[in-house]
Amino acid sequence: MPDWNILFAFLVTTSIFAFIPGPAMLYVAARTMVAGRKAGMMAVLGVHLGSYAHIVAAAAGLSVLFHAVPVVYALVKLAGAIYLIWLGISLFRTKAAGSGDLQAETPRSARKAFAESIVVEVLNPKTAIFFLAFLPQFIDSAASLPVWVQFVVLGLAVSVIFTIADVFAVALAGLVMARLNRSSTAQKLAQRAGGTILVGLGAHLALQRS
Protein backbone atom coordinates (compact mmCIF):
# COMPACT_ATOMS: atom_id res chain seq x y z
CA MET A 1 0.00 0.00 0.00
CA PRO A 2 1.10 3.65 -0.40
CA ASP A 3 2.99 5.27 2.49
CA TRP A 4 1.17 7.05 5.29
CA ASN A 5 1.60 10.52 3.78
CA ILE A 6 -0.18 9.43 0.61
CA LEU A 7 -2.87 7.62 2.61
CA PHE A 8 -3.43 10.75 4.71
CA ALA A 9 -3.84 12.80 1.54
CA PHE A 10 -6.24 10.15 0.23
CA LEU A 11 -8.41 10.33 3.37
CA VAL A 12 -8.47 14.14 3.43
CA THR A 13 -9.29 14.43 -0.27
CA THR A 14 -11.99 11.76 -0.06
CA SER A 15 -13.59 13.47 2.95
CA ILE A 16 -13.70 16.79 1.11
CA PHE A 17 -15.37 15.14 -1.87
CA ALA A 18 -17.79 13.27 0.39
CA PHE A 19 -19.05 16.23 2.41
CA ILE A 20 -19.52 18.59 -0.52
CA PRO A 21 -23.29 18.34 -1.17
CA GLY A 22 -23.80 16.23 -4.28
CA PRO A 23 -26.33 13.95 -5.98
CA ALA A 24 -26.05 11.12 -3.43
CA MET A 25 -26.69 13.44 -0.47
CA LEU A 26 -29.63 15.06 -2.26
CA TYR A 27 -31.00 11.64 -3.15
CA VAL A 28 -30.97 10.22 0.40
CA ALA A 29 -32.30 13.52 1.77
CA ALA A 30 -35.18 13.32 -0.71
CA ARG A 31 -36.01 9.77 0.39
CA THR A 32 -35.99 10.98 4.00
CA MET A 33 -38.32 13.86 3.19
CA VAL A 34 -40.77 11.53 1.49
CA ALA A 35 -40.85 8.50 3.78
CA GLY A 36 -39.03 9.36 6.98
CA ARG A 37 -35.63 8.85 8.58
CA LYS A 38 -35.73 5.04 8.50
CA ALA A 39 -36.35 5.06 4.75
CA GLY A 40 -33.53 7.57 4.38
CA MET A 41 -31.13 5.33 6.31
CA MET A 42 -32.14 2.32 4.23
CA ALA A 43 -31.52 4.41 1.10
CA VAL A 44 -28.02 5.14 2.43
CA LEU A 45 -27.44 1.42 2.98
CA GLY A 46 -28.69 0.66 -0.53
CA VAL A 47 -26.37 3.25 -2.09
CA HIS A 48 -23.49 1.89 0.00
CA LEU A 49 -24.06 -1.70 -1.13
CA GLY A 50 -24.61 -0.58 -4.72
CA SER A 51 -21.19 1.06 -4.69
CA TYR A 52 -19.61 -2.38 -4.20
CA ALA A 53 -20.45 -3.18 -7.82
CA HIS A 54 -18.32 -0.23 -8.91
CA ILE A 55 -15.50 -1.21 -6.58
CA VAL A 56 -15.43 -4.70 -8.09
CA ALA A 57 -15.61 -3.21 -11.58
CA ALA A 58 -12.71 -0.86 -10.87
CA ALA A 59 -10.63 -3.65 -9.36
CA ALA A 60 -11.32 -5.86 -12.39
CA GLY A 61 -10.66 -3.05 -14.84
CA LEU A 62 -14.22 -3.14 -16.14
CA SER A 63 -14.67 0.60 -15.64
CA VAL A 64 -12.21 1.13 -18.49
CA LEU A 65 -15.05 -0.04 -20.73
CA PHE A 66 -16.88 3.23 -20.13
CA HIS A 67 -13.90 5.14 -21.51
CA ALA A 68 -13.24 2.73 -24.37
CA VAL A 69 -16.86 2.41 -25.52
CA PRO A 70 -18.73 5.72 -24.99
CA VAL A 71 -21.99 4.16 -26.20
CA VAL A 72 -22.01 1.78 -23.22
CA TYR A 73 -21.44 4.69 -20.85
CA ALA A 74 -24.25 6.68 -22.48
CA LEU A 75 -26.70 3.78 -22.32
CA VAL A 76 -26.01 3.05 -18.63
CA LYS A 77 -26.24 6.76 -17.80
CA LEU A 78 -29.55 7.05 -19.65
CA ALA A 79 -30.95 3.99 -17.89
CA GLY A 80 -30.01 5.45 -14.50
CA ALA A 81 -31.49 8.84 -15.41
CA ILE A 82 -34.78 7.32 -16.57
CA TYR A 83 -35.00 5.26 -13.38
CA LEU A 84 -34.48 8.34 -11.18
CA ILE A 85 -37.07 10.32 -13.12
CA TRP A 86 -39.52 7.42 -12.85
CA LEU A 87 -38.98 7.28 -9.08
CA GLY A 88 -39.60 11.01 -8.81
CA ILE A 89 -42.78 10.89 -10.88
CA SER A 90 -44.05 7.94 -8.84
CA LEU A 91 -43.78 10.10 -5.71
CA PHE A 92 -46.04 12.72 -7.29
CA ARG A 93 -48.59 10.00 -8.08
CA THR A 94 -48.50 8.47 -4.59
CA LYS A 95 -51.11 9.69 -2.17
CA ALA A 96 -49.50 11.61 0.65
CA ALA A 97 -49.93 10.01 4.05
CA GLY A 98 -51.15 11.70 7.17
CA SER A 99 -48.87 12.06 10.18
CA GLY A 100 -50.11 8.79 11.65
CA ASP A 101 -50.07 6.89 8.35
CA LEU A 102 -46.49 7.89 7.66
CA GLN A 103 -45.25 5.87 10.59
CA ALA A 104 -47.39 2.88 9.60
CA GLU A 105 -45.94 2.85 6.09
CA THR A 106 -42.33 3.23 7.23
CA PRO A 107 -41.29 -0.48 7.11
CA ARG A 108 -42.59 -0.96 3.56
CA SER A 109 -41.22 2.40 2.45
CA ALA A 110 -37.83 1.60 4.00
CA ARG A 111 -37.58 -1.74 2.20
CA LYS A 112 -38.60 -0.08 -1.06
CA ALA A 113 -36.05 2.70 -0.58
CA PHE A 114 -33.34 0.12 0.10
CA ALA A 115 -34.03 -1.91 -3.05
CA GLU A 116 -34.46 1.12 -5.30
CA SER A 117 -31.30 2.76 -3.99
CA ILE A 118 -29.17 -0.25 -4.89
CA VAL A 119 -30.44 -0.02 -8.46
CA VAL A 120 -29.88 3.75 -8.58
CA GLU A 121 -26.25 3.39 -7.49
CA VAL A 122 -25.47 0.43 -9.74
CA LEU A 123 -26.85 2.37 -12.72
CA ASN A 124 -24.76 5.44 -11.89
CA PRO A 125 -21.73 5.40 -14.23
CA LYS A 126 -20.40 8.54 -12.55
CA THR A 127 -19.43 6.42 -9.57
CA ALA A 128 -17.51 4.01 -11.79
CA ILE A 129 -15.69 6.88 -13.50
CA PHE A 130 -14.89 8.44 -10.12
CA PHE A 131 -13.29 5.24 -8.87
CA LEU A 132 -11.37 4.81 -12.11
CA ALA A 133 -10.09 8.40 -12.16
CA PHE A 134 -9.52 8.89 -8.43
CA LEU A 135 -8.19 5.64 -6.98
CA PRO A 136 -5.23 5.09 -9.35
CA GLN A 137 -3.64 8.24 -7.97
CA PHE A 138 -3.15 6.41 -4.68
CA ILE A 139 -2.24 2.97 -6.03
CA ASP A 140 1.36 1.82 -5.61
CA SER A 141 2.26 -0.72 -8.29
CA ALA A 142 5.45 -1.57 -6.37
CA ALA A 143 3.63 -2.41 -3.15
CA SER A 144 3.45 -5.95 -1.79
CA LEU A 145 -0.33 -6.06 -2.22
CA PRO A 146 -1.65 -6.68 -5.75
CA VAL A 147 -3.13 -3.67 -7.51
CA TRP A 148 -6.63 -5.14 -7.49
CA VAL A 149 -6.47 -5.60 -3.71
CA GLN A 150 -5.44 -1.97 -3.30
CA PHE A 151 -8.40 -0.96 -5.48
CA VAL A 152 -10.76 -2.92 -3.23
CA VAL A 153 -9.32 -1.57 0.04
CA LEU A 154 -9.26 2.05 -1.10
CA GLY A 155 -12.65 1.67 -2.76
CA LEU A 156 -14.19 0.39 0.47
CA ALA A 157 -12.65 3.32 2.34
CA VAL A 158 -14.19 5.76 -0.16
CA SER A 159 -17.56 4.06 0.16
CA VAL A 160 -17.51 4.22 3.97
CA ILE A 161 -16.55 7.91 4.03
CA PHE A 162 -19.25 8.81 1.50
CA THR A 163 -21.76 6.77 3.51
CA ILE A 164 -20.95 8.77 6.64
CA ALA A 165 -21.65 11.96 4.69
CA ASP A 166 -24.95 10.52 3.45
CA VAL A 167 -25.95 9.59 7.02
CA PHE A 168 -25.26 13.21 7.97
CA ALA A 169 -27.59 14.36 5.17
CA VAL A 170 -30.34 12.00 6.37
CA ALA A 171 -29.96 13.28 9.94
CA LEU A 172 -30.38 16.89 8.82
CA ALA A 173 -33.36 16.05 6.63
CA GLY A 174 -34.85 14.05 9.51
CA LEU A 175 -34.58 17.02 11.86
CA VAL A 176 -36.39 19.22 9.37
CA MET A 177 -39.13 16.64 8.83
CA ALA A 178 -39.57 16.13 12.58
CA ARG A 179 -40.62 19.76 12.83
CA LEU A 180 -43.00 19.46 9.90
CA ASN A 181 -44.43 16.05 10.77
CA ARG A 182 -47.53 17.43 12.46
CA SER A 183 -48.73 19.18 9.33
CA SER A 184 -50.28 17.13 6.52
CA THR A 185 -49.80 20.08 4.18
CA ALA A 186 -46.09 20.18 5.00
CA GLN A 187 -45.87 16.44 4.35
CA LYS A 188 -47.47 16.87 0.93
CA LEU A 189 -45.02 19.65 0.12
CA ALA A 190 -42.10 17.51 1.33
CA GLN A 191 -43.27 14.62 -0.84
CA ARG A 192 -43.48 16.87 -3.88
CA ALA A 193 -40.09 18.40 -3.06
CA GLY A 194 -38.58 14.92 -2.81
CA GLY A 195 -40.09 13.93 -6.14
CA THR A 196 -38.81 17.14 -7.73
CA ILE A 197 -35.29 16.46 -6.45
CA LEU A 198 -35.29 12.94 -7.91
CA VAL A 199 -36.62 14.12 -11.28
CA GLY A 200 -34.06 16.92 -11.26
CA LEU A 201 -31.22 14.50 -10.49
CA GLY A 202 -32.36 12.23 -13.31
CA ALA A 203 -32.56 15.11 -15.78
CA HIS A 204 -29.14 16.37 -14.68
CA LEU A 205 -27.62 12.94 -15.17
CA ALA A 206 -29.23 12.52 -18.59
CA LEU A 207 -28.14 15.95 -19.88
CA GLN A 208 -24.54 15.82 -18.68
CA ARG A 209 -22.09 15.24 -21.50
CA SER A 210 -19.61 13.19 -19.43
mmCIF file of N, CA and C in Angstrom, residues 36-103:
data_model
loop_
_atom_site.group_PDB
_atom_site.id
_atom_site.type_symbol
_atom_site.label_atom_id
_atom_site.label_comp_id
_atom_site.label_asym_id
_atom_site.label_seq_id
_atom_site.Cartn_x
_atom_site.Cartn_y
_atom_site.Cartn_z
ATOM 1 N N GLY A 36 -39.517 9.380 5.613
ATOM 2 C CA GLY A 36 -39.025 9.361 6.978
ATOM 3 C C GLY A 36 -37.570 8.948 7.095
ATOM 4 N N ARG A 37 -37.057 9.080 8.334
ATOM 5 C CA ARG A 37 -35.631 8.850 8.580
ATOM 6 C C ARG A 37 -35.219 7.408 8.338
ATOM 7 N N LYS A 38 -36.087 6.456 8.697
ATOM 8 C CA LYS A 38 -35.733 5.042 8.503
ATOM 9 C C LYS A 38 -35.557 4.743 7.017
ATOM 10 N N ALA A 39 -36.470 5.254 6.197
ATOM 11 C CA ALA A 39 -36.349 5.056 4.753
ATOM 12 C C ALA A 39 -35.080 5.719 4.233
ATOM 13 N N GLY A 40 -34.747 6.892 4.784
ATOM 14 C CA GLY A 40 -33.525 7.565 4.381
ATOM 15 C C GLY A 40 -32.284 6.748 4.710
ATOM 16 N N MET A 41 -32.274 6.150 5.904
ATOM 17 C CA MET A 41 -31.130 5.333 6.306
ATOM 18 C C MET A 41 -31.028 4.072 5.452
ATOM 19 N N MET A 42 -32.168 3.501 5.101
ATOM 20 C CA MET A 42 -32.143 2.323 4.235
ATOM 21 C C MET A 42 -31.679 2.702 2.826
ATOM 22 N N ALA A 43 -32.012 3.916 2.398
ATOM 23 C CA ALA A 43 -31.522 4.407 1.104
ATOM 24 C C ALA A 43 -30.001 4.551 1.147
ATOM 25 N N VAL A 44 -29.476 5.039 2.263
ATOM 26 C CA VAL A 44 -28.020 5.142 2.433
ATOM 27 C C VAL A 44 -27.374 3.766 2.331
ATOM 28 N N LEU A 45 -27.983 2.789 3.017
ATOM 29 C CA LEU A 45 -27.444 1.420 2.982
ATOM 30 C C LEU A 45 -27.490 0.865 1.562
ATOM 31 N N GLY A 46 -28.582 1.141 0.841
ATOM 32 C CA GLY A 46 -28.693 0.665 -0.532
ATOM 33 C C GLY A 46 -27.633 1.274 -1.436
ATOM 34 N N VAL A 47 -27.406 2.581 -1.299
ATOM 35 C CA VAL A 47 -26.366 3.251 -2.086
ATOM 36 C C VAL A 47 -24.998 2.679 -1.740
ATOM 37 N N HIS A 48 -24.772 2.439 -0.444
ATOM 38 C CA HIS A 48 -23.487 1.886 -0.004
ATOM 39 C C HIS A 48 -23.236 0.512 -0.629
ATOM 40 N N LEU A 49 -24.229 -0.361 -0.562
ATOM 41 C CA LEU A 49 -24.062 -1.702 -1.131
ATOM 42 C C LEU A 49 -23.942 -1.641 -2.650
ATOM 43 N N GLY A 50 -24.687 -0.729 -3.270
ATOM 44 C CA GLY A 50 -24.605 -0.576 -4.723
ATOM 45 C C GLY A 50 -23.222 -0.145 -5.181
ATOM 46 N N SER A 51 -22.524 0.603 -4.325
ATOM 47 C CA SER A 51 -21.186 1.056 -4.694
ATOM 48 C C SER A 51 -20.197 -0.101 -4.787
ATOM 49 N N TYR A 52 -20.508 -1.217 -4.129
ATOM 50 C CA TYR A 52 -19.614 -2.379 -4.198
ATOM 51 C C TYR A 52 -19.458 -2.878 -5.632
ATOM 52 N N ALA A 53 -20.521 -2.748 -6.417
ATOM 53 C CA ALA A 53 -20.454 -3.180 -7.817
ATOM 54 C C ALA A 53 -19.396 -2.368 -8.563
ATOM 55 N N HIS A 54 -19.307 -1.084 -8.248
ATOM 56 C CA HIS A 54 -18.323 -0.230 -8.908
ATOM 57 C C HIS A 54 -16.914 -0.500 -8.389
ATOM 58 N N ILE A 55 -16.811 -0.869 -7.126
ATOM 59 C CA ILE A 55 -15.497 -1.212 -6.576
ATOM 60 C C ILE A 55 -14.963 -2.463 -7.270
ATOM 61 N N VAL A 56 -15.826 -3.461 -7.406
ATOM 62 C CA VAL A 56 -15.426 -4.696 -8.086
ATOM 63 C C VAL A 56 -15.066 -4.401 -9.542
ATOM 64 N N ALA A 57 -15.876 -3.545 -10.180
ATOM 65 C CA ALA A 57 -15.611 -3.209 -11.583
ATOM 66 C C ALA A 57 -14.272 -2.496 -11.729
ATOM 67 N N ALA A 58 -13.978 -1.576 -10.810
ATOM 68 C CA ALA A 58 -12.709 -0.860 -10.868
ATOM 69 C C ALA A 58 -11.540 -1.806 -10.639
ATOM 70 N N ALA A 59 -11.700 -2.702 -9.663
ATOM 71 C CA ALA A 59 -10.632 -3.650 -9.365
ATOM 72 C C ALA A 59 -10.382 -4.592 -10.536
ATOM 73 N N ALA A 60 -11.451 -4.943 -11.251
ATOM 74 C CA ALA A 60 -11.320 -5.857 -12.389
ATOM 75 C C ALA A 60 -10.972 -5.136 -13.687
ATOM 76 N N GLY A 61 -10.964 -3.819 -13.636
ATOM 77 C CA GLY A 61 -10.661 -3.052 -14.837
ATOM 78 C C GLY A 61 -11.852 -2.854 -15.748
ATOM 79 N N LEU A 62 -13.038 -3.236 -15.282
ATOM 80 C CA LEU A 62 -14.222 -3.135 -16.143
ATOM 81 C C LEU A 62 -14.639 -1.690 -16.388
ATOM 82 N N SER A 63 -14.287 -0.797 -15.467
ATOM 83 C CA SER A 63 -14.672 0.603 -15.642
ATOM 84 C C SER A 63 -14.015 1.221 -16.861
ATOM 85 N N VAL A 64 -12.891 0.630 -17.289
ATOM 86 C CA VAL A 64 -12.214 1.134 -18.493
ATOM 87 C C VAL A 64 -13.148 1.055 -19.696
ATOM 88 N N LEU A 65 -14.108 0.135 -19.628
ATOM 89 C CA LEU A 65 -15.050 -0.042 -20.733
ATOM 90 C C LEU A 65 -15.820 1.234 -21.013
ATOM 91 N N PHE A 66 -16.138 1.990 -19.951
ATOM 92 C CA PHE A 66 -16.884 3.229 -20.131
ATOM 93 C C PHE A 66 -16.080 4.246 -20.939
ATOM 94 N N HIS A 67 -14.755 4.227 -20.745
ATOM 95 C CA HIS A 67 -13.899 5.137 -21.514
ATOM 96 C C HIS A 67 -13.702 4.620 -22.935
ATOM 97 N N ALA A 68 -13.537 3.314 -23.067
ATOM 98 C CA ALA A 68 -13.238 2.727 -24.369
ATOM 99 C C ALA A 68 -14.459 2.710 -25.288
ATOM 100 N N VAL A 69 -15.625 2.505 -24.715
ATOM 101 C CA VAL A 69 -16.860 2.410 -25.515
ATOM 102 C C VAL A 69 -17.864 3.436 -24.980
ATOM 103 N N PRO A 70 -17.843 4.658 -25.483
ATOM 104 C CA PRO A 70 -18.729 5.716 -24.993
ATOM 105 C C PRO A 70 -20.213 5.361 -25.069
ATOM 106 N N VAL A 71 -20.583 4.525 -26.053
ATOM 107 C CA VAL A 71 -21.991 4.156 -26.196
ATOM 108 C C VAL A 71 -22.482 3.402 -24.969
ATOM 109 N N VAL A 72 -21.638 2.530 -24.425
ATOM 110 C CA VAL A 72 -22.008 1.776 -23.225
ATOM 111 C C VAL A 72 -22.233 2.740 -22.058
ATOM 112 N N TYR A 73 -21.312 3.684 -21.918
ATOM 113 C CA TYR A 73 -21.444 4.688 -20.850
ATOM 114 C C TYR A 73 -22.752 5.460 -21.005
ATOM 115 N N ALA A 74 -23.043 5.892 -22.229
ATOM 116 C CA ALA A 74 -24.247 6.682 -22.482
ATOM 117 C C ALA A 74 -25.518 5.888 -22.180
ATOM 118 N N LEU A 75 -25.526 4.607 -22.550
ATOM 119 C CA LEU A 75 -26.705 3.777 -22.316
ATOM 120 C C LEU A 75 -26.940 3.546 -20.822
ATOM 121 N N VAL A 76 -25.873 3.266 -20.079
ATOM 122 C CA VAL A 76 -26.007 3.049 -18.635
ATOM 123 C C VAL A 76 -26.456 4.338 -17.947
ATOM 124 N N LYS A 77 -25.864 5.459 -18.372
ATOM 125 C CA LYS A 77 -26.244 6.755 -17.797
ATOM 126 C C LYS A 77 -27.714 7.063 -18.070
ATOM 127 N N LEU A 78 -28.162 6.793 -19.295
ATOM 128 C CA LEU A 78 -29.553 7.055 -19.654
ATOM 129 C C LEU A 78 -30.496 6.172 -18.851
ATOM 130 N N ALA A 79 -30.122 4.903 -18.670
ATOM 131 C CA ALA A 79 -30.955 3.989 -17.887
ATOM 132 C C ALA A 79 -31.088 4.484 -16.446
ATOM 133 N N GLY A 80 -29.979 4.925 -15.858
ATOM 134 C CA GLY A 80 -30.015 5.451 -14.497
ATOM 135 C C GLY A 80 -30.847 6.716 -14.402
ATOM 136 N N ALA A 81 -30.727 7.589 -15.401
ATOM 137 C CA ALA A 81 -31.488 8.839 -15.406
ATOM 138 C C ALA A 81 -32.989 8.574 -15.503
ATOM 139 N N ILE A 82 -33.363 7.666 -16.400
ATOM 140 C CA ILE A 82 -34.783 7.324 -16.565
ATOM 141 C C ILE A 82 -35.345 6.727 -15.282
ATOM 142 N N TYR A 83 -34.544 5.891 -14.617
ATOM 143 C CA TYR A 83 -34.996 5.261 -13.378
ATOM 144 C C TYR A 83 -35.225 6.314 -12.290
ATOM 145 N N LEU A 84 -34.310 7.278 -12.163
ATOM 146 C CA LEU A 84 -34.476 8.340 -11.179
ATOM 147 C C LEU A 84 -35.718 9.181 -11.476
ATOM 148 N N ILE A 85 -35.903 9.525 -12.742
ATOM 149 C CA ILE A 85 -37.075 10.322 -13.118
ATOM 150 C C ILE A 85 -38.358 9.548 -12.833
ATOM 151 N N TRP A 86 -38.339 8.252 -13.125
ATOM 152 C CA TRP A 86 -39.521 7.418 -12.847
ATOM 153 C C TRP A 86 -39.817 7.387 -11.351
ATOM 154 N N LEU A 87 -38.785 7.271 -10.524
ATOM 155 C CA LEU A 87 -38.984 7.278 -9.076
ATOM 156 C C LEU A 87 -39.593 8.608 -8.627
ATOM 157 N N GLY A 88 -39.077 9.707 -9.180
ATOM 158 C CA GLY A 88 -39.603 11.009 -8.808
ATOM 159 C C GLY A 88 -41.056 11.187 -9.200
ATOM 160 N N ILE A 89 -41.392 10.776 -10.420
ATOM 161 C CA ILE A 89 -42.779 10.889 -10.879
ATOM 162 C C ILE A 89 -43.706 10.012 -10.047
ATOM 163 N N SER A 90 -43.224 8.836 -9.650
ATOM 164 C CA SER A 90 -44.052 7.940 -8.843
ATOM 165 C C SER A 90 -44.379 8.565 -7.491
ATOM 166 N N LEU A 91 -43.504 9.433 -6.981
ATOM 167 C CA LEU A 91 -43.781 10.105 -5.714
ATOM 168 C C LEU A 91 -44.899 11.126 -5.883
ATOM 169 N N PHE A 92 -44.945 11.782 -7.023
ATOM 170 C CA PHE A 92 -46.039 12.722 -7.291
ATOM 171 C C PHE A 92 -47.377 11.991 -7.370
ATOM 172 N N ARG A 93 -47.351 10.757 -7.872
ATOM 173 C CA ARG A 93 -48.590 10.005 -8.078
ATOM 174 C C ARG A 93 -49.039 9.278 -6.822
ATOM 175 N N THR A 94 -48.152 9.167 -5.825
ATOM 176 C CA THR A 94 -48.496 8.471 -4.587
ATOM 177 C C THR A 94 -49.254 9.403 -3.666
ATOM 178 N N LYS A 95 -50.310 8.888 -3.085
ATOM 179 C CA LYS A 95 -51.110 9.688 -2.171
ATOM 180 C C LYS A 95 -50.312 9.975 -0.915
ATOM 181 N N ALA A 96 -50.249 11.225 -0.549
ATOM 182 C CA ALA A 96 -49.502 11.607 0.646
ATOM 183 C C ALA A 96 -50.179 11.069 1.886
ATOM 184 N N ALA A 97 -49.390 10.573 2.819
ATOM 185 C CA ALA A 97 -49.931 10.007 4.053
ATOM 186 C C ALA A 97 -50.100 11.088 5.098
ATOM 187 N N GLY A 98 -51.017 10.830 6.015
ATOM 188 C CA GLY A 98 -51.155 11.701 7.171
ATOM 189 C C GLY A 98 -50.056 11.426 8.154
ATOM 190 N N SER A 99 -49.975 12.208 9.239
ATOM 191 C CA SER A 99 -48.874 12.059 10.183
ATOM 192 C C SER A 99 -48.871 10.694 10.818
ATOM 193 N N GLY A 100 -50.058 10.122 11.073
ATOM 194 C CA GLY A 100 -50.109 8.790 11.655
ATOM 195 C C GLY A 100 -49.799 7.718 10.637
ATOM 196 N N ASP A 101 -50.285 7.882 9.394
ATOM 197 C CA ASP A 101 -50.069 6.890 8.347
ATOM 198 C C ASP A 101 -48.613 6.780 7.952
ATOM 199 N N LEU A 102 -47.889 7.891 8.062
ATOM 200 C CA LEU A 102 -46.490 7.894 7.665
ATOM 201 C C LEU A 102 -45.703 6.881 8.473
ATOM 202 N N GLN A 103 -45.950 6.820 9.753
ATOM 203 C CA GLN A 103 -45.247 5.866 10.588
ATOM 204 C C GLN A 103 -45.659 4.440 10.265
#
